[in-house]
Structures are given as structure tokens and as C-alpha cells.
């Protein structure tokens, strides 16, 4: 009797342990969620490979699961999924089907919109305009078939995983990049002649440098010496720059103080130039007569280092105060020194 009871206890313990293990497996791998959840729907043009109970992730963290995948009346795939109620879903949120691994398993990723928006209500719909399907691995593989033929299976798998990680969800960016590369190569092809001339000229320049490598070496050596000297005198150069800054400040102060006087001088100089310009004819006559006057002055001082003045003529002017002044006749000397 005791043996039967012991066997029964063992069976019960085994059953309890098995039930706990089964419950753990169901919870861990069956995407079982406890607590309050919210349901949403996302519309996709193509939701191939996405199945019920697949993960729903935000920023790489599993926060829910796919409940069902159906086709609507508008031929769009309607993916209903549930999330923890504490995970916010905005009205501008986007959905994308991602590859979980190379076995074809997928998951639904939720992305935040470009701008913050109010939260999407429970039961809300993310339209197809804000969702993206997964990339087609068959099309991707066929495009890289020539490359894959020269690789080992492990290398092919590694390359495929890298391509999925890089290209997944980046179709627009890749198309833009390929378009820009095509434009660049087209431009290079159109300017093939110019590029050829540049290469030819560059070859000539390199040939000249090679022919004068000794001079180039000397130039580099002297440049190194110059740079080393500047580095050695960096303290003096720095102090000179500081003094130059001080000098600039002093000059600026001087110019600021002298500005009114300079402005007045410029103004008067403008008046003077106008007067000179108005009397230019008379000045030209004076300038033409100056050489003769200089010769007479030279003759007057020819005898010694000084000028000798002689009284060569006298004329008396009387001003009685009433009427015109009275002028006497000029009394002139006839000496040779008074003859000009």
C-alpha cells in the first residue's frame, strides 16, 4: 500500500513539473501577454510571411504580438495586433514588416513619425500610406546570383544577412543613391575627353616634378627649415602679434581723435581745389613766368652767399585823404646792375 502511495506521489510531482515546464514554454515562445493590452490595425500592400503570434517590436523591443492577418475589401492586407497599454502609438506612427531571420520569419515593427502627434486611440488604423512591406529576398538573391556563385554557403548567408540589415526599409534611399550614382557616371562619361586631358596634363606635371626632383627636395627642405624657424620663434611671433594689436588700437584711437580735423582739412582742400581749378588759366601764366623770375633771383645772389639789394628806382605816392592819391614820376638809376 505504501509502495502504491509513493508511486502516486512521484507521478503527481512529475505531472506538476511537466505542467510548469509546459506553461513556461507556452509563455516564453507563445507570446503570451499578461496585463492590459490595446488593439490596433495596420494596412499593408503586401504582408507576405507575416503570421498570427509574430512579434510586434518598438525600437527592437518586443511589446506585443500579431493577432490576425486578413485581406480587406480593398485588397489590402489588414494586420491586427495587440500591444501593452503602456506603449504609446501616435497617429503618425508607421509600420514595417521586417525579416527576423533567413528562415523567412518576420515581425512587425512600429516606427515613430517625423513629427510628434496625438496618441492613436485603441482600435485605430495605420493606413497603407504609412506602412512598408518586407523586401523580396528572392528578387534580392536573383540580383546577386553572379556574386553568390563565387562564394561559399556560409559567406552567402553572412552577405544576405548584412544586405537585409542594410537595405531593409531603405528602398527610397537606395533608389536615390543609385540614381545619383547613375547621374555621376553619366556626367563622367560625357566629360571623358576633359578627364583624359586632365590625366595627360597631370602626367606632364608629374614628369616635370620628377625631372626637377632635386629642386623639389631642396624646396621641401627649405620649407621645413622655415617652418621649424617659425615654430622656434612662435613666442616672439606671438608677442609681435600682441604688440601689433596694441599698435592697431593706438592708431585707431589716434585716427578717431584726428578725424574731425582731417574732415575739416578735406573739406577746405575741396574748396581750395575748386578755386585752383577756376583760376587755372591765371596759374598757368604764373607758372610760365616763374623760370624768368628764378633767373633774375639767381643773378641777384651771384656774388656771394646772400642777396644784395640796390635802390634802382624811387616813386613817391602821396595820399592827401581827399581825392585820388598823387604819384610822382619814377626816378630810375641807369647803372648796369639795375638793368634787368
Tab-separated table of C-alpha atoms in Angstrom:
chain	number	residue	atom	x	y	z
A	1	UNK	CA	0.000	0.000	0.000
A	2	UNK	CA	2.805	2.346	0.869
A	3	UNK	CA	4.502	1.494	-2.435
A	4	UNK	CA	1.426	2.490	-4.418
A	5	UNK	CA	1.195	5.738	-2.469
A	6	UNK	CA	4.862	6.529	-3.181
A	7	UNK	CA	4.424	5.889	-6.898
A	8	UNK	CA	1.351	8.108	-6.903
A	9	UNK	CA	3.302	10.929	-5.277
A	10	UNK	CA	6.047	10.586	-7.879
A	11	UNK	CA	3.520	10.708	-10.705
A	12	UNK	CA	1.857	13.804	-9.229
A	13	UNK	CA	5.202	15.565	-8.780
A	14	UNK	CA	6.218	14.665	-12.332
A	15	UNK	CA	2.894	15.921	-13.684
A	16	UNK	CA	3.224	19.220	-11.797
A	17	UNK	CA	6.790	19.744	-13.026
A	18	UNK	CA	5.778	18.859	-16.582
A	19	UNK	CA	2.848	21.269	-16.392
A	20	UNK	CA	5.111	24.052	-15.123
A	21	UNK	CA	7.618	23.412	-17.911
A	22	UNK	CA	4.843	23.371	-20.491
A	23	UNK	CA	3.465	26.614	-19.095
A	24	UNK	CA	6.935	28.181	-19.227
A	25	UNK	CA	7.376	27.091	-22.853
A	26	UNK	CA	3.947	28.440	-23.773
A	27	UNK	CA	4.637	31.761	-22.057
A	28	UNK	CA	8.159	32.121	-23.455
A	29	UNK	CA	7.550	31.008	-27.024
A	30	UNK	CA	3.833	31.540	-27.422
A	31	UNK	CA	3.931	35.331	-26.998
A	32	UNK	CA	1.524	35.118	-24.066
A	33	UNK	CA	0.989	38.556	-22.536
A	34	UNK	CA	-0.386	39.403	-19.121
A	35	UNK	CA	-1.954	42.684	-18.181
A	36	UNK	CA	-3.997	45.207	-20.140
A	37	UNK	CA	-3.463	45.475	-23.883
A	38	UNK	CA	-4.618	47.720	-26.705
A	39	UNK	CA	-5.501	46.588	-30.227
A	40	UNK	CA	-4.686	48.338	-33.474
A	41	UNK	CA	-4.845	47.568	-37.183
A	42	UNK	CA	-2.238	48.253	-39.854
A	43	UNK	CA	-2.938	48.083	-43.594
A	44	UNK	CA	-0.217	46.753	-45.920
A	45	UNK	CA	0.086	46.474	-49.680
A	46	UNK	CA	1.987	43.230	-49.086
A	47	UNK	CA	2.223	41.394	-45.761
A	48	UNK	CA	3.715	38.160	-47.116
A	49	UNK	CA	5.172	35.908	-44.431
A	50	UNK	CA	3.618	37.771	-41.502
A	51	UNK	CA	1.522	35.439	-39.373
A	52	UNK	CA	-0.512	35.494	-36.215
A	53	UNK	CA	1.527	35.400	-32.990
A	54	UNK	CA	4.530	37.032	-34.690
A	55	UNK	CA	6.280	39.664	-32.598
A	56	UNK	CA	5.477	43.356	-32.629
A	57	UNK	CA	8.548	45.431	-31.775
A	58	UNK	CA	9.285	49.045	-30.982
A	59	UNK	CA	12.959	50.099	-31.136
A	60	UNK	CA	13.927	46.403	-31.183
A	61	UNK	CA	11.965	45.541	-28.020
A	62	UNK	CA	9.064	43.083	-28.213
A	63	UNK	CA	5.964	44.867	-26.898
A	64	UNK	CA	3.109	42.866	-28.429
A	65	UNK	CA	2.090	40.274	-30.997
A	66	UNK	CA	0.191	39.935	-34.243
A	67	UNK	CA	-3.347	38.687	-33.642
A	68	UNK	CA	-4.522	38.106	-37.196
A	69	UNK	CA	-3.684	38.762	-40.852
A	70	UNK	CA	-6.612	39.092	-43.278
A	71	UNK	CA	-7.385	40.624	-46.664
A	72	UNK	CA	-9.818	43.526	-46.747
A	73	UNK	CA	-12.332	44.506	-49.398
A	74	UNK	CA	-9.815	46.938	-50.912
A	75	UNK	CA	-7.286	44.108	-51.496
A	76	UNK	CA	-5.072	45.416	-48.715
A	77	UNK	CA	-3.681	43.174	-46.009
A	78	UNK	CA	-5.175	44.084	-42.649
A	79	UNK	CA	-2.856	43.158	-39.777
A	80	UNK	CA	-4.473	43.291	-36.359
A	81	UNK	CA	-2.027	43.412	-33.470
A	82	UNK	CA	-2.077	43.988	-29.734
A	83	UNK	CA	0.334	45.981	-27.571
A	84	UNK	CA	0.855	46.625	-23.927
A	85	UNK	CA	-1.379	49.515	-22.949
A	86	UNK	CA	1.611	51.474	-21.644
A	87	UNK	CA	3.242	51.566	-25.115
A	88	UNK	CA	2.155	54.767	-26.913
A	89	UNK	CA	1.170	54.632	-30.582
A	90	UNK	CA	0.922	58.034	-32.250
A	91	UNK	CA	-1.354	58.967	-35.127
A	92	UNK	CA	1.725	59.482	-37.333
A	93	UNK	CA	3.316	56.150	-36.364
A	94	UNK	CA	4.456	53.907	-39.206
A	95	UNK	CA	4.532	50.135	-39.589
A	96	UNK	CA	7.058	47.952	-41.383
A	97	UNK	CA	7.407	44.224	-41.919
A	98	UNK	CA	10.953	43.120	-41.077
A	99	UNK	CA	12.821	39.866	-41.546
A	100	UNK	CA	13.532	38.172	-38.230
A	101	UNK	CA	15.995	35.691	-39.749
A	102	UNK	CA	16.875	33.950	-43.020
A	103	UNK	CA	14.303	31.221	-42.344
A	104	UNK	CA	11.634	33.636	-43.504
A	105	UNK	CA	10.193	34.534	-40.122
A	106	UNK	CA	9.025	38.104	-39.902
A	107	UNK	CA	7.910	40.590	-37.305
A	108	UNK	CA	6.013	43.871	-37.281
A	109	UNK	CA	7.990	46.955	-36.285
A	110	UNK	CA	6.369	50.228	-35.275
A	111	UNK	CA	8.222	53.435	-36.096
A	112	UNK	CA	7.619	56.940	-34.788
A	113	UNK	CA	6.556	59.617	-37.236
A	114	UNK	CA	8.658	62.577	-38.277
A	115	UNK	CA	6.711	64.945	-36.007
A	116	UNK	CA	5.093	64.280	-32.608
A	117	UNK	CA	1.325	63.766	-32.915
A	118	UNK	CA	-1.510	62.830	-30.542
A	119	UNK	CA	-1.827	59.205	-29.462
A	120	UNK	CA	-3.788	56.812	-31.663
A	121	UNK	CA	-6.954	55.614	-29.976
A	122	UNK	CA	-7.489	51.960	-29.089
A	123	UNK	CA	-8.764	50.218	-32.237
A	124	UNK	CA	-7.191	52.833	-34.524
A	125	UNK	CA	-5.872	52.089	-38.011
A	126	UNK	CA	-2.456	52.793	-39.513
A	127	UNK	CA	-3.172	53.334	-43.248
A	128	UNK	CA	-1.182	51.734	-46.069
A	129	UNK	CA	0.396	55.113	-46.874
A	130	UNK	CA	2.375	54.810	-43.627
A	131	UNK	CA	3.347	51.129	-43.842
A	132	UNK	CA	6.137	49.336	-45.683
A	133	UNK	CA	6.298	45.672	-46.740
A	134	UNK	CA	9.370	43.496	-46.294
A	135	UNK	CA	11.908	43.306	-49.087
A	136	UNK	CA	11.623	40.410	-51.523
A	137	UNK	CA	14.511	38.061	-50.727
A	138	UNK	CA	14.004	36.112	-53.959
A	139	UNK	CA	14.401	39.253	-56.059
A	140	UNK	CA	17.379	40.321	-53.972
A	141	UNK	CA	19.002	36.900	-54.265
A	142	UNK	CA	18.455	36.735	-58.039
A	143	UNK	CA	20.101	40.135	-58.427
A	144	UNK	CA	23.212	38.934	-56.597
A	145	UNK	CA	23.329	35.459	-58.160
A	146	UNK	CA	26.548	36.154	-60.146
A	147	UNK	CA	28.210	37.250	-56.922
A	148	UNK	CA	26.871	34.352	-54.876
A	149	UNK	CA	28.192	31.794	-57.363
A	150	UNK	CA	31.756	32.621	-56.302
A	151	UNK	CA	31.070	32.461	-52.549
A	152	UNK	CA	30.824	29.685	-50.027
A	153	UNK	CA	27.403	28.963	-48.460
A	154	UNK	CA	28.444	30.481	-45.115
A	155	UNK	CA	29.658	33.614	-46.894
A	156	UNK	CA	26.394	33.808	-48.861
A	157	UNK	CA	24.368	33.637	-45.633
A	158	UNK	CA	26.507	36.295	-43.969
A	159	UNK	CA	26.250	38.588	-47.001
A	160	UNK	CA	22.494	38.079	-47.249
A	161	UNK	CA	22.011	38.917	-43.580
A	162	UNK	CA	24.115	42.054	-43.995
A	163	UNK	CA	22.127	43.102	-47.080
A	164	UNK	CA	18.854	42.594	-45.227
A	165	UNK	CA	20.071	44.665	-42.283
A	166	UNK	CA	21.283	47.473	-44.537
A	167	UNK	CA	18.594	47.546	-47.224
A	168	UNK	CA	15.505	46.618	-45.218
A	169	UNK	CA	13.147	49.548	-45.204
A	170	UNK	CA	15.612	51.771	-47.072
A	171	UNK	CA	14.291	51.301	-50.597
A	172	UNK	CA	13.789	55.015	-51.212
A	173	UNK	CA	17.280	55.887	-50.027
A	174	UNK	CA	18.826	53.105	-52.120
A	175	UNK	CA	16.939	54.218	-55.226
A	176	UNK	CA	18.053	57.801	-54.649
A	177	UNK	CA	21.662	56.677	-54.170
A	178	UNK	CA	21.616	54.550	-57.320
A	179	UNK	CA	20.080	57.436	-59.267
A	180	UNK	CA	22.785	59.811	-58.102
A	181	UNK	CA	25.483	57.260	-58.957
A	182	UNK	CA	23.969	56.884	-62.427
A	183	UNK	CA	23.942	60.656	-62.906
A	184	UNK	CA	27.551	60.874	-61.766
A	185	UNK	CA	28.736	58.124	-64.094
A	186	UNK	CA	26.804	59.709	-66.973
A	187	UNK	CA	28.467	63.053	-66.303
A	188	UNK	CA	31.884	61.397	-66.181
A	189	UNK	CA	31.173	59.643	-69.478
A	190	UNK	CA	30.105	62.921	-71.116
A	191	UNK	CA	33.345	64.561	-69.982
A	192	UNK	CA	35.641	61.709	-70.928
A	193	UNK	CA	37.737	63.978	-73.174
A	194	UNK	CA	38.210	66.576	-70.440
A	195	UNK	CA	39.172	63.881	-67.943
A	196	UNK	CA	41.658	62.464	-70.454
A	197	UNK	CA	43.243	65.886	-70.926
A	198	UNK	CA	43.453	66.350	-67.152
A	199	UNK	CA	45.188	62.988	-66.783
A	200	UNK	CA	47.575	63.839	-69.632
A	201	UNK	CA	48.416	67.235	-68.131
A	202	UNK	CA	48.839	65.644	-64.720
A	203	UNK	CA	51.248	63.160	-66.253
A	204	UNK	CA	53.240	66.076	-67.693
A	205	UNK	CA	53.299	67.835	-64.330
A	206	UNK	CA	54.474	64.692	-62.576
A	207	UNK	CA	57.162	64.238	-65.239
A	208	UNK	CA	58.386	67.802	-64.693
A	209	UNK	CA	58.465	67.269	-60.933
A	210	UNK	CA	60.425	64.067	-61.425
A	211	UNK	CA	62.930	65.831	-63.701
A	212	UNK	CA	63.417	68.534	-61.064
A	213	UNK	CA	63.246	66.332	-58.028
A	214	UNK	CA	66.481	67.817	-56.653
A	215	UNK	CA	64.966	71.308	-56.728
A	216	UNK	CA	61.743	69.989	-55.221
A	217	UNK	CA	63.728	68.259	-52.488
A	218	UNK	CA	65.608	71.483	-51.764
A	219	UNK	CA	62.336	73.422	-51.712
A	220	UNK	CA	60.815	70.973	-49.241
A	221	UNK	CA	63.957	71.131	-47.096
A	222	UNK	CA	63.928	74.926	-47.057
A	223	UNK	CA	60.221	74.923	-46.309
A	224	UNK	CA	60.847	72.573	-43.405
A	225	UNK	CA	63.614	74.878	-42.172
A	226	UNK	CA	61.271	77.858	-42.458
A	227	UNK	CA	58.505	76.082	-40.574
A	228	UNK	CA	60.973	74.944	-37.916
A	229	UNK	CA	62.240	78.516	-37.530
A	230	UNK	CA	58.708	79.824	-37.216
A	231	UNK	CA	57.964	77.151	-34.631
A	232	UNK	CA	61.107	78.088	-32.682
A	233	UNK	CA	60.159	81.779	-32.780
A	234	UNK	CA	56.496	81.261	-32.053
A	235	UNK	CA	56.884	83.073	-28.748
A	236	UNK	CA	58.366	86.162	-30.406
A	237	UNK	CA	55.792	85.989	-33.186
A	238	UNK	CA	53.005	85.795	-30.630
A	239	UNK	CA	54.369	88.801	-28.738
A	240	UNK	CA	54.741	90.709	-32.020
A	241	UNK	CA	51.138	89.991	-32.869
A	242	UNK	CA	50.090	91.223	-29.443
A	243	UNK	CA	52.078	94.418	-29.977
A	244	UNK	CA	50.608	94.782	-33.446
A	245	UNK	CA	47.178	94.512	-31.896
A	246	UNK	CA	48.120	97.195	-29.362
A	247	UNK	CA	49.523	99.368	-32.175
A	248	UNK	CA	46.325	98.930	-34.166
A	249	UNK	CA	44.328	100.035	-31.143
A	250	UNK	CA	46.564	103.095	-30.678
A	251	UNK	CA	46.303	104.032	-34.356
A	252	UNK	CA	42.549	103.582	-34.190
A	253	UNK	CA	42.370	105.941	-31.201
A	254	UNK	CA	44.605	108.467	-32.978
A	255	UNK	CA	42.515	108.346	-36.128
A	256	UNK	CA	39.331	108.712	-34.093
A	257	UNK	CA	40.722	111.813	-32.353
A	258	UNK	CA	42.080	113.336	-35.568
A	259	UNK	CA	39.004	112.552	-37.608
A	260	UNK	CA	37.289	115.948	-37.081
A	261	UNK	CA	40.462	117.831	-38.082
A	262	UNK	CA	41.025	115.566	-41.058
A	263	UNK	CA	37.407	116.002	-42.110
A	264	UNK	CA	37.783	119.809	-41.903
A	265	UNK	CA	41.057	119.689	-43.843
A	266	UNK	CA	39.467	117.571	-46.546
A	267	UNK	CA	36.553	119.980	-46.741
A	268	UNK	CA	38.855	123.022	-47.080
A	269	UNK	CA	41.015	121.123	-49.551
A	270	UNK	CA	37.927	120.590	-51.647
A	271	UNK	CA	37.270	124.356	-51.617
A	272	UNK	CA	40.918	125.049	-52.478
A	273	UNK	CA	40.898	122.662	-55.410
A	274	UNK	CA	37.759	124.307	-56.774
A	275	UNK	CA	39.414	127.753	-56.527
A	276	UNK	CA	42.572	126.482	-58.195
A	277	UNK	CA	40.512	124.885	-60.920
A	278	UNK	CA	38.586	128.129	-61.504
A	279	UNK	CA	41.873	130.151	-61.792
A	280	UNK	CA	43.774	127.509	-63.741
A	281	UNK	CA	44.410	129.854	-66.697
A	282	UNK	CA	45.987	132.524	-64.475
A	283	UNK	CA	48.070	129.905	-62.670
A	284	UNK	CA	49.358	128.598	-65.993
A	285	UNK	CA	50.567	132.118	-66.863
A	286	UNK	CA	52.325	132.419	-63.495
A	287	UNK	CA	53.985	129.046	-63.907
A	288	UNK	CA	55.256	130.066	-67.347
A	289	UNK	CA	56.787	133.279	-65.907
A	290	UNK	CA	58.421	131.578	-62.894
A	291	UNK	CA	61.594	130.390	-64.766
A	292	UNK	CA	62.447	134.002	-65.738
A	293	UNK	CA	61.962	135.227	-62.199
A	294	UNK	CA	64.168	132.419	-60.890
A	295	UNK	CA	66.948	133.511	-63.278
A	296	UNK	CA	66.730	137.110	-62.033
A	297	UNK	CA	66.906	135.914	-58.440
A	298	UNK	CA	69.938	133.851	-59.342
A	299	UNK	CA	71.702	136.864	-60.839
A	300	UNK	CA	70.914	138.908	-57.720
A	301	UNK	CA	72.711	136.421	-55.488
A	302	UNK	CA	75.616	135.509	-57.771
A	303	UNK	CA	78.350	137.486	-55.920
A	304	UNK	CA	78.186	135.794	-52.520
A	305	UNK	CA	76.035	133.662	-50.285
A	306	UNK	CA	73.397	136.281	-49.891
A	307	UNK	CA	71.311	138.754	-51.792
A	308	UNK	CA	72.472	142.327	-52.487
A	309	UNK	CA	69.743	144.876	-52.728
A	310	UNK	CA	70.273	148.208	-54.549
A	311	UNK	CA	67.991	151.184	-54.789
A	312	UNK	CA	67.392	151.336	-58.512
A	313	UNK	CA	64.262	153.457	-58.610
A	314	UNK	CA	62.048	155.677	-56.449
A	315	UNK	CA	58.423	156.676	-56.847
A	316	UNK	CA	56.593	158.637	-54.165
A	317	UNK	CA	52.896	158.199	-53.529
A	318	UNK	CA	51.052	160.897	-51.603
A	319	UNK	CA	47.578	160.354	-50.226
A	320	UNK	CA	46.029	163.685	-49.103
A	321	UNK	CA	42.902	161.862	-47.890
A	322	UNK	CA	40.647	163.766	-50.261
A	323	UNK	CA	40.539	162.784	-53.861
A	324	UNK	CA	42.836	160.373	-55.660
A	325	UNK	CA	46.413	159.772	-54.440
A	326	UNK	CA	49.246	161.791	-56.012
A	327	UNK	CA	52.023	159.754	-57.701
A	328	UNK	CA	55.401	161.294	-58.555
A	329	UNK	CA	57.468	160.302	-61.533
A	330	UNK	CA	59.781	157.326	-61.104
A	331	UNK	CA	63.414	158.238	-60.610
A	332	UNK	CA	65.389	155.273	-62.050
A	333	UNK	CA	69.140	154.540	-61.912
A	334	UNK	CA	70.980	153.833	-65.145
A	335	UNK	CA	73.625	151.575	-63.555
A	336	UNK	CA	74.224	148.223	-65.202
A	337	UNK	CA	73.193	146.347	-62.083
A	338	UNK	CA	69.782	147.954	-62.313
A	339	UNK	CA	69.232	146.855	-65.884
A	340	UNK	CA	67.117	143.742	-65.994
